[in-house]
Amino acid sequence: MGTQTSILFENARLVDPVALSVTHGSIRIENGQITTPGPANQTIDCDGRYLAPGIVDVGVKVCEPGERHKESFKSAGLAAAAGGVTTIVTRPDTVPTIDSPETLEFVTRRAQAACAVRTHPMAALTKDRHGQEMAEIGFLMDAGAVAFTDGDAVVTDIKVLSRALTYAGQLGALVIGHPQDPGLSDGAAVTSGKFASLRGLPAVSPMAERIGLDRDLALAEMTGAAYHADQITTVRALRRLQRAKDAGLNVTAGVSIHHLTLNEFDVADYRTFFKIKPPLRSEDDRLAVGQAVASGLIDIISSMHTPQDEESKRQPFEAAASGAVGLETFLPACMRLYHSGVLTLPQIFRAAALNPARRFGLAGGSLAVGAPADLVLFDPDAPFVLDRTRLKSKSKNTPFDGQRMEGRVLQTFVAGQKVFDHAA
Amino acid sequence: MHAALNHLLGIEPLHPSQITAILDLADSYVDFNRNPLKHTDRLAGLTQINMFFENSTRTQASFELAGKRLGADVMNMAMQASSVKKGETLIDTALTLNAMRPDILVVRHPHSGAVDLLAQKVNCAVLNAGDGRHEHPTQALLDALTIRRAKGRLHRLNIAICGDIAHSRVARSNLILLGKMENRVRLVGPATLMPTGVADLGVEVYHDMAEGLKDADVVMMLRLQKERMDGGFIPSEREYYHRYGLDGEKLAHAKSDAIVMHPGPMNRGIEIDGDIADDINRSVIQEQVEMGVAVRMAAMDLLMQNRTAQTQDTLV
């Protein structure tokens, strides 16, 4: 990268997720790190715009290896930078599964070669995500895996899961669960209720999430492992999460930006871009989960970026694939929560940058001196209409297509290097 | 004012006056069909394609006959055997067929919403012949016509729909239609076969036949699919017949002139007793089949009239 110049960001509103404050001031970066303010050889006048630590998005699906036509490290990196995301933590549910140090090294090599933002891989908890034999957790940690998960392939054998948690716990590895009872949710496309009944779609009770969480929390208590629930989306599960945290378990939870901004009725006339896992919930659930992020009960917001090609979405709702892309719309979607008064800007960046960095043991997520110069400069009020065909992701399956958004990323920096410029 | 119909995808989008218009026209086709010579050229020159992605004998025959009596050129496509199996998406199939310039597509599909999806991609009129567990509008219309002719009206009636509500598109279309026409609709069946949240849809839910049938004017039985009979949703056929099968004893709770309906095909001895099904004083099951052809003729006739009217509007 040659000699690193120092940059002074002047006249910025600094969003500090540690102090939970927004202050007017300046920030200086040098050699890829945030330093104490002072003279620099380049100055950027932020014109009163907001400067925040770059988003750390955990649970991103990049479709390498196996399905590069859906998303590559290159396209994912461009989409991330455009959405204010400076670090992505990738999922292991690729083809083949990332469950050995060899496949993990492939991912690491591809990411380094092609991705504009920082990447850290997760690995599978069990071989091939089959829930039968645990993966080589030690080797995979040595190779750089930051967490272990079988994704939405819930481990049904409790003995297998308890051993994997025990083994992971002894190594200090973080295990990510998908709290859903797999029997109850089998074949479901939407959340059960009046809407599902009218539309005649196979549905799952929101109780399936609480049942899954109850089981996982009991195992976390039994084994002492560090456990993170990927998505908590229902009010019933929130009470259980609160109880586990009050009891001092090493437990955290996340929620997707889509569950915070959309509800079950958005599916309307069988719109498959709104088919995600777990399915969109009731408005009561959506509001409760938003409050839980504000209070800190839910720790992390993520995009659960899941690219799907046109073929797999151009299907009847039941037959269509699940998942939505979310990297590029991450910050604009979060601004809906800011404008509707659900979350303050520091609360948003606490859940989208600070907490994920801390929980996954990564640098970043703060504006403190010595932190990496991963920054996003944004205008929370800039309006635009989202056109999915212009997304940088290879897959265009966003639920926000054609919708009015308010809030735009202006520039994104990773280690002091500009990786996105809206004006460019 | 509501827009003229381009498709018949469900009962939900229909205005009560549109339902009445279809039924009035269907009434005239009932008389027409009772003539020895029952052929008109109203749809002459138009092409009707029946696409059935799910097996059907009765509904497909009814649509085919309806089209032929109106003079359309009718083609049946058994979609299980076609390129759908080769991985072609539904939309690709629709676009291919659309290029052949049909005027009417009649579609049955095992997935809810699939017919709506298809209708968005073609230029012709689409009739839903049943999609998953969502809607089966012509069945609800033929049931409505049967009730109207038997009872002399289609409002302020007590109507009990009994059996497997959860998996039934017939039940959904019927409860929506009968609700729109201001009837009192009750759903009767075991809780495992009742959709969640259905009580919010303006119906009364009963799990006991005697209570559910009390003072009913119309008793509508639904078919129990074979694959749901063993242990999954109900303990056994015989327990189901004992608790929910319509026999003389249970029917005695309804009004003395109550009519008995069934969309067919019937499982005698499971959801309905043979004596009731074949009692010409109570059962209108054969009339339902007759009304089916008339209602489908009326629906296709109206859709084509609307299309002609719209084409003329754009010319003016």
PDB file of C-alpha atoms in Angstrom, chain A residues 270-387:
ATOM      1  CA  TYR A 270     -46.495 -13.936  -2.110  1.00  0.00           C
ATOM      2  CA  ARG A 271     -43.442 -11.714  -2.636  1.00  0.00           C
ATOM      3  CA  THR A 272     -40.550 -14.151  -2.359  1.00  0.00           C
ATOM      4  CA  PHE A 273     -37.897 -11.506  -1.637  1.00  0.00           C
ATOM      5  CA  PHE A 274     -39.557 -11.310   1.795  1.00  0.00           C
ATOM      6  CA  LYS A 275     -39.053 -15.023   2.442  1.00  0.00           C
ATOM      7  CA  ILE A 276     -36.302 -15.267   5.038  1.00  0.00           C
ATOM      8  CA  LYS A 277     -35.291 -17.527   7.919  1.00  0.00           C
ATOM      9  CA  PRO A 278     -36.734 -17.328  10.474  1.00  0.00           C
ATOM     10  CA  PRO A 279     -39.840 -15.931   8.751  1.00  0.00           C
ATOM     11  CA  LEU A 280     -40.871 -12.298   9.263  1.00  0.00           C
ATOM     12  CA  ARG A 281     -42.838 -11.847  12.483  1.00  0.00           C
ATOM     13  CA  SER A 282     -45.808  -9.899  13.781  1.00  0.00           C
ATOM     14  CA  GLU A 283     -45.639  -6.143  14.306  1.00  0.00           C
ATOM     15  CA  ASP A 284     -45.728  -6.702  18.089  1.00  0.00           C
ATOM     16  CA  ASP A 285     -42.650  -8.889  17.832  1.00  0.00           C
ATOM     17  CA  ARG A 286     -40.879  -6.388  15.590  1.00  0.00           C
ATOM     18  CA  LEU A 287     -41.452  -3.544  18.049  1.00  0.00           C
ATOM     19  CA  ALA A 288     -40.377  -5.612  21.054  1.00  0.00           C
ATOM     20  CA  VAL A 289     -37.182  -6.722  19.360  1.00  0.00           C
ATOM     21  CA  GLY A 290     -36.349  -3.113  18.450  1.00  0.00           C
ATOM     22  CA  GLN A 291     -36.733  -2.115  22.097  1.00  0.00           C
ATOM     23  CA  ALA A 292     -34.504  -5.023  23.093  1.00  0.00           C
ATOM     24  CA  VAL A 293     -31.728  -3.678  20.872  1.00  0.00           C
ATOM     25  CA  ALA A 294     -32.164  -0.245  22.452  1.00  0.00           C
ATOM     26  CA  SER A 295     -31.909  -1.672  25.970  1.00  0.00           C
ATOM     27  CA  GLY A 296     -28.917  -3.837  25.049  1.00  0.00           C
ATOM     28  CA  LEU A 297     -30.700  -7.119  25.716  1.00  0.00           C
ATOM     29  CA  ILE A 298     -30.121  -7.970  22.066  1.00  0.00           C
ATOM     30  CA  ASP A 299     -26.461  -7.298  21.447  1.00  0.00           C
ATOM     31  CA  ILE A 300     -25.935  -7.425  17.699  1.00  0.00           C
ATOM     32  CA  ILE A 301     -27.672  -6.311  14.495  1.00  0.00           C
ATOM     33  CA  SER A 302     -26.542  -8.141  11.370  1.00  0.00           C
ATOM     34  CA  SER A 303     -27.674  -8.263   7.764  1.00  0.00           C
ATOM     35  CA  MET A 304     -27.844 -12.079   7.525  1.00  0.00           C
ATOM     36  CA  HIS A 305     -26.813 -11.366   3.929  1.00  0.00           C
ATOM     37  CA  THR A 306     -28.022 -14.356   1.909  1.00  0.00           C
ATOM     38  CA  PRO A 307     -27.667 -14.033  -1.856  1.00  0.00           C
ATOM     39  CA  GLN A 308     -30.095 -16.020  -4.005  1.00  0.00           C
ATOM     40  CA  ASP A 309     -30.216 -16.047  -7.783  1.00  0.00           C
ATOM     41  CA  GLU A 310     -33.293 -15.142  -9.812  1.00  0.00           C
ATOM     42  CA  GLU A 311     -34.096 -18.779 -10.577  1.00  0.00           C
ATOM     43  CA  SER A 312     -34.422 -19.732  -6.944  1.00  0.00           C
ATOM     44  CA  LYS A 313     -36.634 -16.726  -6.134  1.00  0.00           C
ATOM     45  CA  ARG A 314     -38.838 -16.805  -9.257  1.00  0.00           C
ATOM     46  CA  GLN A 315     -40.913 -19.594  -7.772  1.00  0.00           C
ATOM     47  CA  PRO A 316     -44.159 -20.016  -5.895  1.00  0.00           C
ATOM     48  CA  PHE A 317     -43.593 -18.819  -2.315  1.00  0.00           C
ATOM     49  CA  GLU A 318     -43.395 -22.273  -0.736  1.00  0.00           C
ATOM     50  CA  ALA A 319     -40.893 -23.490  -3.314  1.00  0.00           C
ATOM     51  CA  ALA A 320     -38.735 -20.339  -3.397  1.00  0.00           C
ATOM     52  CA  ALA A 321     -35.384 -20.171  -1.606  1.00  0.00           C
ATOM     53  CA  SER A 322     -35.086 -18.265   1.691  1.00  0.00           C
ATOM     54  CA  GLY A 323     -32.846 -15.304   2.336  1.00  0.00           C
ATOM     55  CA  ALA A 324     -32.245 -11.685   1.407  1.00  0.00           C
ATOM     56  CA  VAL A 325     -29.165  -9.667   0.551  1.00  0.00           C
ATOM     57  CA  GLY A 326     -28.456  -6.973   3.121  1.00  0.00           C
ATOM     58  CA  LEU A 327     -24.881  -5.695   2.953  1.00  0.00           C
ATOM     59  CA  GLU A 328     -25.439  -2.677   0.746  1.00  0.00           C
ATOM     60  CA  THR A 329     -28.686  -1.661   2.440  1.00  0.00           C
ATOM     61  CA  PHE A 330     -27.313  -2.159   5.967  1.00  0.00           C
ATOM     62  CA  LEU A 331     -26.813   1.469   6.899  1.00  0.00           C
ATOM     63  CA  PRO A 332     -29.832   2.900   5.014  1.00  0.00           C
ATOM     64  CA  ALA A 333     -32.084   0.269   6.607  1.00  0.00           C
ATOM     65  CA  CYS A 334     -30.675   1.044  10.064  1.00  0.00           C
ATOM     66  CA  MET A 335     -31.570   4.697   9.508  1.00  0.00           C
ATOM     67  CA  ARG A 336     -35.244   3.684   9.467  1.00  0.00           C
ATOM     68  CA  LEU A 337     -34.801   2.753  13.127  1.00  0.00           C
ATOM     69  CA  TYR A 338     -33.114   6.097  13.791  1.00  0.00           C
ATOM     70  CA  HIS A 339     -35.791   8.159  12.020  1.00  0.00           C
ATOM     71  CA  SER A 340     -38.625   6.285  13.715  1.00  0.00           C
ATOM     72  CA  GLY A 341     -37.074   6.911  17.120  1.00  0.00           C
ATOM     73  CA  VAL A 342     -36.478   3.247  17.964  1.00  0.00           C
ATOM     74  CA  LEU A 343     -32.688   3.591  18.231  1.00  0.00           C
ATOM     75  CA  THR A 344     -30.228   6.481  18.555  1.00  0.00           C
ATOM     76  CA  LEU A 345     -27.242   6.581  16.228  1.00  0.00           C
ATOM     77  CA  PRO A 346     -24.805   5.510  18.990  1.00  0.00           C
ATOM     78  CA  GLN A 347     -27.150   2.616  19.863  1.00  0.00           C
ATOM     79  CA  ILE A 348     -27.170   1.546  16.214  1.00  0.00           C
ATOM     80  CA  PHE A 349     -23.379   1.502  16.036  1.00  0.00           C
ATOM     81  CA  ARG A 350     -23.128  -0.214  19.401  1.00  0.00           C
ATOM     82  CA  ALA A 351     -25.178  -3.098  17.972  1.00  0.00           C
ATOM     83  CA  ALA A 352     -23.751  -3.023  14.443  1.00  0.00           C
ATOM     84  CA  ALA A 353     -20.071  -2.311  15.134  1.00  0.00           C
ATOM     85  CA  LEU A 354     -18.900  -2.281  18.762  1.00  0.00           C
ATOM     86  CA  ASN A 355     -20.683  -5.347  20.142  1.00  0.00           C
ATOM     87  CA  PRO A 356     -19.976  -7.697  17.216  1.00  0.00           C
ATOM     88  CA  ALA A 357     -16.285  -6.700  17.266  1.00  0.00           C
ATOM     89  CA  ARG A 358     -16.069  -7.395  20.984  1.00  0.00           C
ATOM     90  CA  ARG A 359     -18.025 -10.652  20.900  1.00  0.00           C
ATOM     91  CA  PHE A 360     -16.067 -12.075  17.972  1.00  0.00           C
ATOM     92  CA  GLY A 361     -12.717 -10.872  19.351  1.00  0.00           C
ATOM     93  CA  LEU A 362     -12.004  -8.453  16.501  1.00  0.00           C
ATOM     94  CA  ALA A 363     -10.355  -5.043  16.477  1.00  0.00           C
ATOM     95  CA  GLY A 364     -12.661  -2.223  15.431  1.00  0.00           C
ATOM     96  CA  GLY A 365     -16.062  -0.986  16.360  1.00  0.00           C
ATOM     97  CA  SER A 366     -14.856   2.143  18.141  1.00  0.00           C
ATOM     98  CA  LEU A 367     -13.347   5.591  17.528  1.00  0.00           C
ATOM     99  CA  ALA A 368     -10.785   5.234  20.336  1.00  0.00           C
ATOM    100  CA  VAL A 369      -7.147   6.102  19.782  1.00  0.00           C
ATOM    101  CA  GLY A 370      -5.350   2.978  18.586  1.00  0.00           C
ATOM    102  CA  ALA A 371      -8.437   1.455  17.011  1.00  0.00           C
ATOM    103  CA  PRO A 372      -8.193   0.536  13.327  1.00  0.00           C
ATOM    104  CA  ALA A 373      -9.109   3.363  10.950  1.00  0.00           C
ATOM    105  CA  ASP A 374     -12.255   1.585   9.745  1.00  0.00           C
ATOM    106  CA  LEU A 375     -14.728   4.406   9.320  1.00  0.00           C
ATOM    107  CA  VAL A 376     -17.974   5.283   7.637  1.00  0.00           C
ATOM    108  CA  LEU A 377     -18.979   8.826   6.746  1.00  0.00           C
ATOM    109  CA  PHE A 378     -22.711   9.121   6.190  1.00  0.00           C
ATOM    110  CA  ASP A 379     -25.699  11.427   5.825  1.00  0.00           C
ATOM    111  CA  PRO A 380     -28.658  10.009   7.775  1.00  0.00           C
ATOM    112  CA  ASP A 381     -31.146  12.275   5.962  1.00  0.00           C
ATOM    113  CA  ALA A 382     -30.223  11.786   2.291  1.00  0.00           C
ATOM    114  CA  PRO A 383     -33.270  10.310   0.519  1.00  0.00           C
ATOM    115  CA  PHE A 384     -33.221   7.892  -2.399  1.00  0.00           C
ATOM    116  CA  VAL A 385     -35.347   5.176  -3.983  1.00  0.00           C
ATOM    117  CA  LEU A 386     -33.678   1.796  -3.968  1.00  0.00           C
ATOM    118  CA  ASP A 387     -33.235   0.165  -7.383  1.00  0.00           C
TER     119      ASP A 387
END
